[in-house]
Short mmCIF file of C-alpha atoms and ligand atoms in Angstrom, two decimals:
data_model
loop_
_atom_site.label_atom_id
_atom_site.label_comp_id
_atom_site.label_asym_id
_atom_site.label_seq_id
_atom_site.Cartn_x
_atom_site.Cartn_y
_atom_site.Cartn_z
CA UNK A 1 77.98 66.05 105.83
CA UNK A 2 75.51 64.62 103.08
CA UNK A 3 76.25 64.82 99.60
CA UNK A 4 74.48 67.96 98.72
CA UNK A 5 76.06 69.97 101.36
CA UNK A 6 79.71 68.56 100.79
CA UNK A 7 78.75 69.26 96.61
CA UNK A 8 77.89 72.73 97.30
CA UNK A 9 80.14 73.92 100.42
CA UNK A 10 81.13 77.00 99.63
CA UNK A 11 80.15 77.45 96.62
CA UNK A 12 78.74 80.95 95.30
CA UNK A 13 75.96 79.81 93.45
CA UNK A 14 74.94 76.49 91.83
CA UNK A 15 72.75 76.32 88.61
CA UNK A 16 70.00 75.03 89.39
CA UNK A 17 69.81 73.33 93.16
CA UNK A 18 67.38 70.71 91.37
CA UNK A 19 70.28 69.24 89.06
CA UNK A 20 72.77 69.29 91.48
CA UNK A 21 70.35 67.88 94.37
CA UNK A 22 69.74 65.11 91.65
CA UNK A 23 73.49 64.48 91.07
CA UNK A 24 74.02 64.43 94.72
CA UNK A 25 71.96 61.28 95.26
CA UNK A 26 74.17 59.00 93.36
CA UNK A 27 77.30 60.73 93.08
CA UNK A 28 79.21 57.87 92.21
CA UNK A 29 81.07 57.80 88.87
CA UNK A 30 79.46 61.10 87.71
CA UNK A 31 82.37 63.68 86.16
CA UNK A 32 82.99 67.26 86.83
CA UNK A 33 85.54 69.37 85.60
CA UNK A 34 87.64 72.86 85.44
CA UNK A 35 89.40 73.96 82.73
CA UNK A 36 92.29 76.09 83.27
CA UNK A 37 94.51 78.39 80.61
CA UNK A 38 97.65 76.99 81.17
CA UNK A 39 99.81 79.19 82.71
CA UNK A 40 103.54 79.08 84.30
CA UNK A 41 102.49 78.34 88.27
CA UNK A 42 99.40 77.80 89.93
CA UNK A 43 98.02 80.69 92.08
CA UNK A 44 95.30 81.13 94.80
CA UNK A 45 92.26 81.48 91.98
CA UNK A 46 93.29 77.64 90.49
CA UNK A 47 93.58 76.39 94.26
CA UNK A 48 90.16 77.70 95.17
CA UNK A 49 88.36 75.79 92.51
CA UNK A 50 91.06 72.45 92.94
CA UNK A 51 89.77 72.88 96.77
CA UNK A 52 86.51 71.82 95.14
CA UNK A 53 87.70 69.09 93.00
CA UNK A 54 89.46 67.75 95.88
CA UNK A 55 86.32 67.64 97.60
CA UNK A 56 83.86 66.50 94.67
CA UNK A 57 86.40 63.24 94.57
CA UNK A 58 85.84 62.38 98.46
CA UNK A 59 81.95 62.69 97.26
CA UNK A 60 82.54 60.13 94.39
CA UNK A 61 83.27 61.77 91.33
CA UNK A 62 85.41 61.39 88.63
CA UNK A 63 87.52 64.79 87.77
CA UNK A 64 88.79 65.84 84.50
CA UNK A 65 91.02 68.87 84.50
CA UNK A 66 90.87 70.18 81.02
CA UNK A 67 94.43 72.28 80.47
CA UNK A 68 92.91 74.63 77.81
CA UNK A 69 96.08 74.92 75.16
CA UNK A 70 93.73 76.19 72.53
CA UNK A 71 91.82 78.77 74.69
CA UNK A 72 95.21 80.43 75.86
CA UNK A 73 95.80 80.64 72.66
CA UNK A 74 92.43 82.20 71.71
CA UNK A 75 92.99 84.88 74.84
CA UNK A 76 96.71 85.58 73.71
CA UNK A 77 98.41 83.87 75.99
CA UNK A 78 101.89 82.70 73.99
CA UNK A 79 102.65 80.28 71.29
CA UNK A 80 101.12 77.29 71.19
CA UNK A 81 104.52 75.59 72.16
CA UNK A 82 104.85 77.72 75.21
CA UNK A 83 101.28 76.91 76.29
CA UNK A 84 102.09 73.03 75.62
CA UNK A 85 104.84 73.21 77.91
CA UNK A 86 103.49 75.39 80.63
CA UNK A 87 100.14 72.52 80.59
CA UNK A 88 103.11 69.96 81.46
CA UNK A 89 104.32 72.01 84.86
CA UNK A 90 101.04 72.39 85.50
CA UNK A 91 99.57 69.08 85.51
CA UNK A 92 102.64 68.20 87.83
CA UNK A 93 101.73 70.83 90.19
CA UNK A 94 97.69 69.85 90.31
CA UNK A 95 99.40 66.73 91.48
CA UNK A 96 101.36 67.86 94.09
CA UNK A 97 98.27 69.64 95.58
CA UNK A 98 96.39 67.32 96.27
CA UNK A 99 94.63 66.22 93.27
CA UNK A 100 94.67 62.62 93.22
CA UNK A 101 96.41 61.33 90.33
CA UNK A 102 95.20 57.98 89.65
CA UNK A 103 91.45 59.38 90.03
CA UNK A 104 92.05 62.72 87.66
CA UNK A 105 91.86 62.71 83.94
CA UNK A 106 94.14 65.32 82.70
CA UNK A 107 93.07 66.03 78.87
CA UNK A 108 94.61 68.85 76.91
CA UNK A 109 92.33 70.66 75.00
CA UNK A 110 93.83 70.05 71.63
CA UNK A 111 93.61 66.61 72.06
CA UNK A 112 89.66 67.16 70.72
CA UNK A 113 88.82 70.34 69.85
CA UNK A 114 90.59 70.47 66.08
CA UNK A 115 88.07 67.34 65.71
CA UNK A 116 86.27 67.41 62.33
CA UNK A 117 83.12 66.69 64.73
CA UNK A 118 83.92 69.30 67.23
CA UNK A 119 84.54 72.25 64.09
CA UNK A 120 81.56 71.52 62.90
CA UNK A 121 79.14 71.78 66.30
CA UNK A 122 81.30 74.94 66.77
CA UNK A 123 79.92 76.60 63.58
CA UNK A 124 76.87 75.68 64.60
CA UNK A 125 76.79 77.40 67.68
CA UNK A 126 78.35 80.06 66.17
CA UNK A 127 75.30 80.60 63.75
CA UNK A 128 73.40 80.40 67.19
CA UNK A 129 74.93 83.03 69.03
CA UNK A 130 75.28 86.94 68.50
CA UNK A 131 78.19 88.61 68.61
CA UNK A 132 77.68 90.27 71.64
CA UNK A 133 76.47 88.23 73.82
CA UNK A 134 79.76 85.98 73.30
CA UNK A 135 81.84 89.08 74.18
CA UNK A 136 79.61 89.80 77.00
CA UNK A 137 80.40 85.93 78.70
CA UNK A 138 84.31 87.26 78.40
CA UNK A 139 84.39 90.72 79.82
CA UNK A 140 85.98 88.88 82.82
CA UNK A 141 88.11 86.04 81.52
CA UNK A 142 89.21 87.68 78.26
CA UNK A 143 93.25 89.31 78.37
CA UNK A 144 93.69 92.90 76.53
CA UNK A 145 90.60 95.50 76.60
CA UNK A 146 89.59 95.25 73.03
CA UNK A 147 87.66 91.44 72.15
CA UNK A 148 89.20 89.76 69.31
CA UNK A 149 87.04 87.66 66.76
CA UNK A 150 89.37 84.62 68.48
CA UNK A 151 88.02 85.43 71.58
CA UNK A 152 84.00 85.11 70.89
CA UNK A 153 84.95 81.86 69.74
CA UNK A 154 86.04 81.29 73.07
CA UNK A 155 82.87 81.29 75.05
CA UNK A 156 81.24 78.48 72.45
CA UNK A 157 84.07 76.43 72.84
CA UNK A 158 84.14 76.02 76.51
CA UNK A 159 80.32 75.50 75.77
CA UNK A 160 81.23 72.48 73.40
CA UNK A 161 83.94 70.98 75.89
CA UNK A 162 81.34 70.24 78.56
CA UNK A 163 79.51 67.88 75.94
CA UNK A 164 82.70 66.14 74.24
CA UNK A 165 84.30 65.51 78.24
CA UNK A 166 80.93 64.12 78.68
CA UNK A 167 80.36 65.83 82.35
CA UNK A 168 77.79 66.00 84.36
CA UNK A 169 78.77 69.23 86.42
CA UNK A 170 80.88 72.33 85.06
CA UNK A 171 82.97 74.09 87.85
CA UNK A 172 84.11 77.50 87.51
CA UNK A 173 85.16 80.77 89.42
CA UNK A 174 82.03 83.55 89.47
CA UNK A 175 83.78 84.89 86.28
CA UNK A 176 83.09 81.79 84.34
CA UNK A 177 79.17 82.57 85.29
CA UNK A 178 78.44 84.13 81.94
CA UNK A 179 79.61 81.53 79.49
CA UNK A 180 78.18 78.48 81.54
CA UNK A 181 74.89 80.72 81.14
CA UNK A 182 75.84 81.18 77.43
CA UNK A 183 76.36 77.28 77.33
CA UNK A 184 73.07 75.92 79.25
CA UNK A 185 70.68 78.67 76.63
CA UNK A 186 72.58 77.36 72.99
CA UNK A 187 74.16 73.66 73.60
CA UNK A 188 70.16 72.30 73.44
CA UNK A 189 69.75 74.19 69.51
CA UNK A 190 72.76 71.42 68.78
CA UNK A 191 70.97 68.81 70.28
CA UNK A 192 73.11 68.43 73.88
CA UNK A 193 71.53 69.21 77.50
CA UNK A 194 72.12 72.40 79.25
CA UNK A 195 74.89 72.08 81.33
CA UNK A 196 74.86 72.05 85.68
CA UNK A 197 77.23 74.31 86.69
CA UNK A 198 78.97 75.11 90.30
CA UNK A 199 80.74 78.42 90.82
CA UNK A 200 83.02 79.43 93.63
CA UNK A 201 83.64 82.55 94.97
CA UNK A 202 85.97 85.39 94.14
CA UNK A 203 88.51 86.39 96.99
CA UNK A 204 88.93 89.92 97.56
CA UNK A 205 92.39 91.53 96.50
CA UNK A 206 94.31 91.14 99.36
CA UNK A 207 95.76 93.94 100.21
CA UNK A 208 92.55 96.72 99.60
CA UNK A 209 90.04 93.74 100.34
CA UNK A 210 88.42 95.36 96.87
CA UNK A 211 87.27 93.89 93.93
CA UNK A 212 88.99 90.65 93.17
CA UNK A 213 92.34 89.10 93.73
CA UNK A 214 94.13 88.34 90.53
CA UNK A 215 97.42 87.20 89.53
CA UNK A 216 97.75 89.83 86.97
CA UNK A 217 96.59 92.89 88.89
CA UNK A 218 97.92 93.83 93.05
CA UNK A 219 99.06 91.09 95.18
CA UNK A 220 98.27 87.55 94.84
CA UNK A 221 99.58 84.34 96.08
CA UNK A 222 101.03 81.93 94.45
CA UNK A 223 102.73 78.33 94.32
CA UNK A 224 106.10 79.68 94.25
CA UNK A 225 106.19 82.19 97.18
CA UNK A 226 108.58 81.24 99.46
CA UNK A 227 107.53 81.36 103.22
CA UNK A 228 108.67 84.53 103.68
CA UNK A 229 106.97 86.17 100.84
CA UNK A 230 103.86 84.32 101.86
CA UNK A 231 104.39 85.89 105.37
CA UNK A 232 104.96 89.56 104.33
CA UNK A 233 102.02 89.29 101.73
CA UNK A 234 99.63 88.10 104.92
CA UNK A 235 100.80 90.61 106.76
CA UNK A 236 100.11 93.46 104.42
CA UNK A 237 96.80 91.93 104.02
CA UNK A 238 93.79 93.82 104.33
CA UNK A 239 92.54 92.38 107.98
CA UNK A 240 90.04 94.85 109.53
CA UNK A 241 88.91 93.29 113.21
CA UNK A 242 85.24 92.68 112.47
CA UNK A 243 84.24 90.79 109.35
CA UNK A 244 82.03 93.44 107.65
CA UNK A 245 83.94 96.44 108.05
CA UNK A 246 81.68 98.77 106.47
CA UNK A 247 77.86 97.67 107.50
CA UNK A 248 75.86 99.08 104.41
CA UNK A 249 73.30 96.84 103.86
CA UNK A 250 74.95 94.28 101.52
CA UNK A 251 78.39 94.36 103.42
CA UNK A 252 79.98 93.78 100.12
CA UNK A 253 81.90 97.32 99.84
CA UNK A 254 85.21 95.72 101.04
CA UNK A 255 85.66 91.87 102.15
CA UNK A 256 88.09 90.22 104.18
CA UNK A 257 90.60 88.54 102.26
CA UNK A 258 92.46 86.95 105.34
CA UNK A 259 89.08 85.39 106.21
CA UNK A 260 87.83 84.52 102.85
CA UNK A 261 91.07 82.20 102.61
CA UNK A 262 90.32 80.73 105.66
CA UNK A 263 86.88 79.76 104.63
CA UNK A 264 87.92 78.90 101.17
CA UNK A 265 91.24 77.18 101.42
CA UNK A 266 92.22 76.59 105.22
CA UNK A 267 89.44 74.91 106.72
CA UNK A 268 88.25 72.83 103.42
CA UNK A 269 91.92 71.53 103.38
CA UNK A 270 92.76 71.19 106.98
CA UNK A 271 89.74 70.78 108.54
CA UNK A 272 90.72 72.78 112.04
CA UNK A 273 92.92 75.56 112.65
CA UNK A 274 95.05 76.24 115.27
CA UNK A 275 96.38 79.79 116.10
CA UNK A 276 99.57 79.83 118.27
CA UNK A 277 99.60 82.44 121.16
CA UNK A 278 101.84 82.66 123.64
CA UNK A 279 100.60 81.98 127.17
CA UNK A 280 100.84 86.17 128.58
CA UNK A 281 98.53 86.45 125.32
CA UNK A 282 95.82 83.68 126.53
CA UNK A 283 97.36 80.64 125.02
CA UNK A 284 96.39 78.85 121.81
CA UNK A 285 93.03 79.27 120.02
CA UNK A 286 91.67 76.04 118.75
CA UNK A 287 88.86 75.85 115.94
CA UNK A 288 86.78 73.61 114.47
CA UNK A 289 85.43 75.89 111.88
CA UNK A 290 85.19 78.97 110.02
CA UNK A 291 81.99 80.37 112.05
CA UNK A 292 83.77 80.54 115.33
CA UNK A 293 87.24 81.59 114.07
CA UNK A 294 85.01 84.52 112.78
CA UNK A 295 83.20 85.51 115.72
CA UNK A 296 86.13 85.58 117.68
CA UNK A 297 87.92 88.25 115.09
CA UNK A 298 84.20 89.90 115.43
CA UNK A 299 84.22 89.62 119.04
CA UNK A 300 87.96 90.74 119.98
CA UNK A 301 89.01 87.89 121.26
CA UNK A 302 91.21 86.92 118.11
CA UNK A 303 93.66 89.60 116.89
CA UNK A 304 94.05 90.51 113.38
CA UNK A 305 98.31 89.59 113.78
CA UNK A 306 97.50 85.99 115.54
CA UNK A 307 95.32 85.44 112.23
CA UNK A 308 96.93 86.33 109.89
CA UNK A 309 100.65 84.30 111.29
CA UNK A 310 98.15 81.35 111.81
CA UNK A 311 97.12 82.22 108.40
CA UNK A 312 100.48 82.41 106.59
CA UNK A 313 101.97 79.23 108.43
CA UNK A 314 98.66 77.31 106.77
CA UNK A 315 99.30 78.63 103.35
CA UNK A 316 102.88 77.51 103.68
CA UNK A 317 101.80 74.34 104.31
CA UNK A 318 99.18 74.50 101.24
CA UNK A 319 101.95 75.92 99.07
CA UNK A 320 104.74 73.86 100.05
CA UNK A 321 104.60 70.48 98.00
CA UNK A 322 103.96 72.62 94.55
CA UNK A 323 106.86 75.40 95.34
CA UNK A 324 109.04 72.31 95.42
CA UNK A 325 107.81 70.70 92.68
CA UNK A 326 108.48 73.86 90.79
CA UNK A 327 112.00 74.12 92.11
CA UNK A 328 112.67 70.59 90.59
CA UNK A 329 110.70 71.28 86.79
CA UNK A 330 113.09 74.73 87.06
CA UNK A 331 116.24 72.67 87.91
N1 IYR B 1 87.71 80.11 80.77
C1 IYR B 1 88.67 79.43 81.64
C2 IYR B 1 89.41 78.36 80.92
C3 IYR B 1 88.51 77.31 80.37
C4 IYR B 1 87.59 76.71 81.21
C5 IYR B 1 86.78 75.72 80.75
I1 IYR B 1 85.47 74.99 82.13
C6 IYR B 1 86.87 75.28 79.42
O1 IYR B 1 86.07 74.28 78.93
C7 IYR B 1 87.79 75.88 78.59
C8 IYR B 1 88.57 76.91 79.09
C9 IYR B 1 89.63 80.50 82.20
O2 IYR B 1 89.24 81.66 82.26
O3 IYR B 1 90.73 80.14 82.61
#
């Protein structure tokens, strides 16, 4: 795979192709980042875009993983002593991922952003930028339904982070679309360049295939299911036996969770996937990617209940190294 296409695999959108087919030719030292609100354990949504900072190091890059204190704080997440110590267990858990240590900066938000320097380039982008257009970029990412004045200073701080990290790329789920936008149209009135930004996909809740998964809303997965939970969950899962259920045009009504992790976290992490069958059912299925473990849900040939106990076993493996690191910060 060249460096574009390892860059952008699976991603949902990258702004524009041009930068990030000019970052892909000399990928070497360049820095991209993801900034996450610290909270207590990782779930699927941080693993999805980790997937991609796992990859971005095998393409060269240096990674920074910004643990947001100060923007938890700004979105109501706890006190900022809670938030401090849930960054800690986070960090650790990053780690047991798969994100290499010695190659990832960790930097807590706070370190930089109650800078003089930093204050100051934040009023000005605050004289830049209207009111609602800031609360606009957090209709997805903000907590509560009614925007706080903390949380339109949000947006223009993530903005601001992208220039004092110094990075060349800005990763993000599809709900981080609107402030990267936000960032690329006011960072130039301060003098910085408009940012290149990479956005993966949302999964689809997994149990109506609907809308998004989230850890606050339905059923999600997270670092500290055991492998039971993480077996019952994927076999609630929404797992119809075609991949676009509802042909409409777009074939966007309802996805397939079960095979969106697949695509998203299986195959980037193991790179082929076996599903165990026992010989009266045809034997073992063997693939090499997600195209042709699709077509064979599409076709018939692979049940729905092989997938998804493939599926679970996978995620157990994924899961695994955190949920014990998390049993050790708990003991
Ligand atoms: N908005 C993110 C957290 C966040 C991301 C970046 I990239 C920052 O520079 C700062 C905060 C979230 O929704 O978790």
């Amino acid at each position: 795979m060249d460096a574009y296409d390892l860059i952008t695999r699976n991603a949902a959108e990258v702004v524009t192709e041009d930068e990030v087919r000019s970052l892909a030719e000399d990928p070497d030292g360049k820095r991209a980042y993801v900034g996450y609100e610290p909270s207590g354990v990782l779930h699927i949504g941080h693993m999805l875009t980790a997937n991609k900072l796992i990859e971005l190091q095998e393409a060269g890059f240096e990674i920074v993983v910004l643990l947001a204190d100060v923007h938890a704080y700004l979105n109501g997440k706890g006190t900022f002593e809670e938030i401090r110590e849930t960054a800690d267990r986070m960090r650790e858990q990053f780690v047991a991922y798969g994100l290499e240590e010695s190659d990832t900066e960790f930097v807590l938000g706070s370190e930089f952003q109650l800078d003089e320097e930093y204050t100051l380039d934040l009023h000005a982008l605050e004289l830049e930028t209207n009111l609602s257009r800031a609360e606009r970029a957090m209709a997805e990412i903000q907590s509560g339904d009614t925007a706080t004045v903390a949380q339109a200073v949000y947006p223009l701080m993530q903005a601001l982070d992208i220039v004092y990290l110094d990075v060349d790329l800005a990763i993000g789920g599809m709900e981080q679309r609107k402030v990267h936008m936000l960032a690329r149209d006011t960072l130039p009135s301060i003098g910085a360049d408009a940012p290149t930004c990479l956005h993966t996909p949302l999964i689809a809740d997994l149990s109506t295939g609907v809308g998004k998964m989230s850890s606050s809303a339905g059923v999600s997965i997270s670092m500290e299911d055991s492998e039971e939970e993480l077996r019952e969950k994927v076999n609630k899962a929404y797992c119809p036996p075609s991949r676009d259920p509802e042909p409409d045009g777009d074939g966007n009504d309802r996805d397939n969770p079960v095979l969106q992790i697949f695509e998203y976290h299986v195959f980037p992490r193991f790179g082929e996937v076996v599903v165990e069958r026992p010989e009266q059912y045809g034997g073992d299925l063997e693939y090499g990617d997600y195209e042709s473990l699709a077509a064979d849900l599409d076709s018939g040939e692979l049940h729905p209940a092989d997938a998804k106990g493939a599926l679970a076993e996978y995620l157990n493996e994924l899961v695994a190294p955190g949920r014990e690191k998390i049993r050790q910060q708990r003991s």
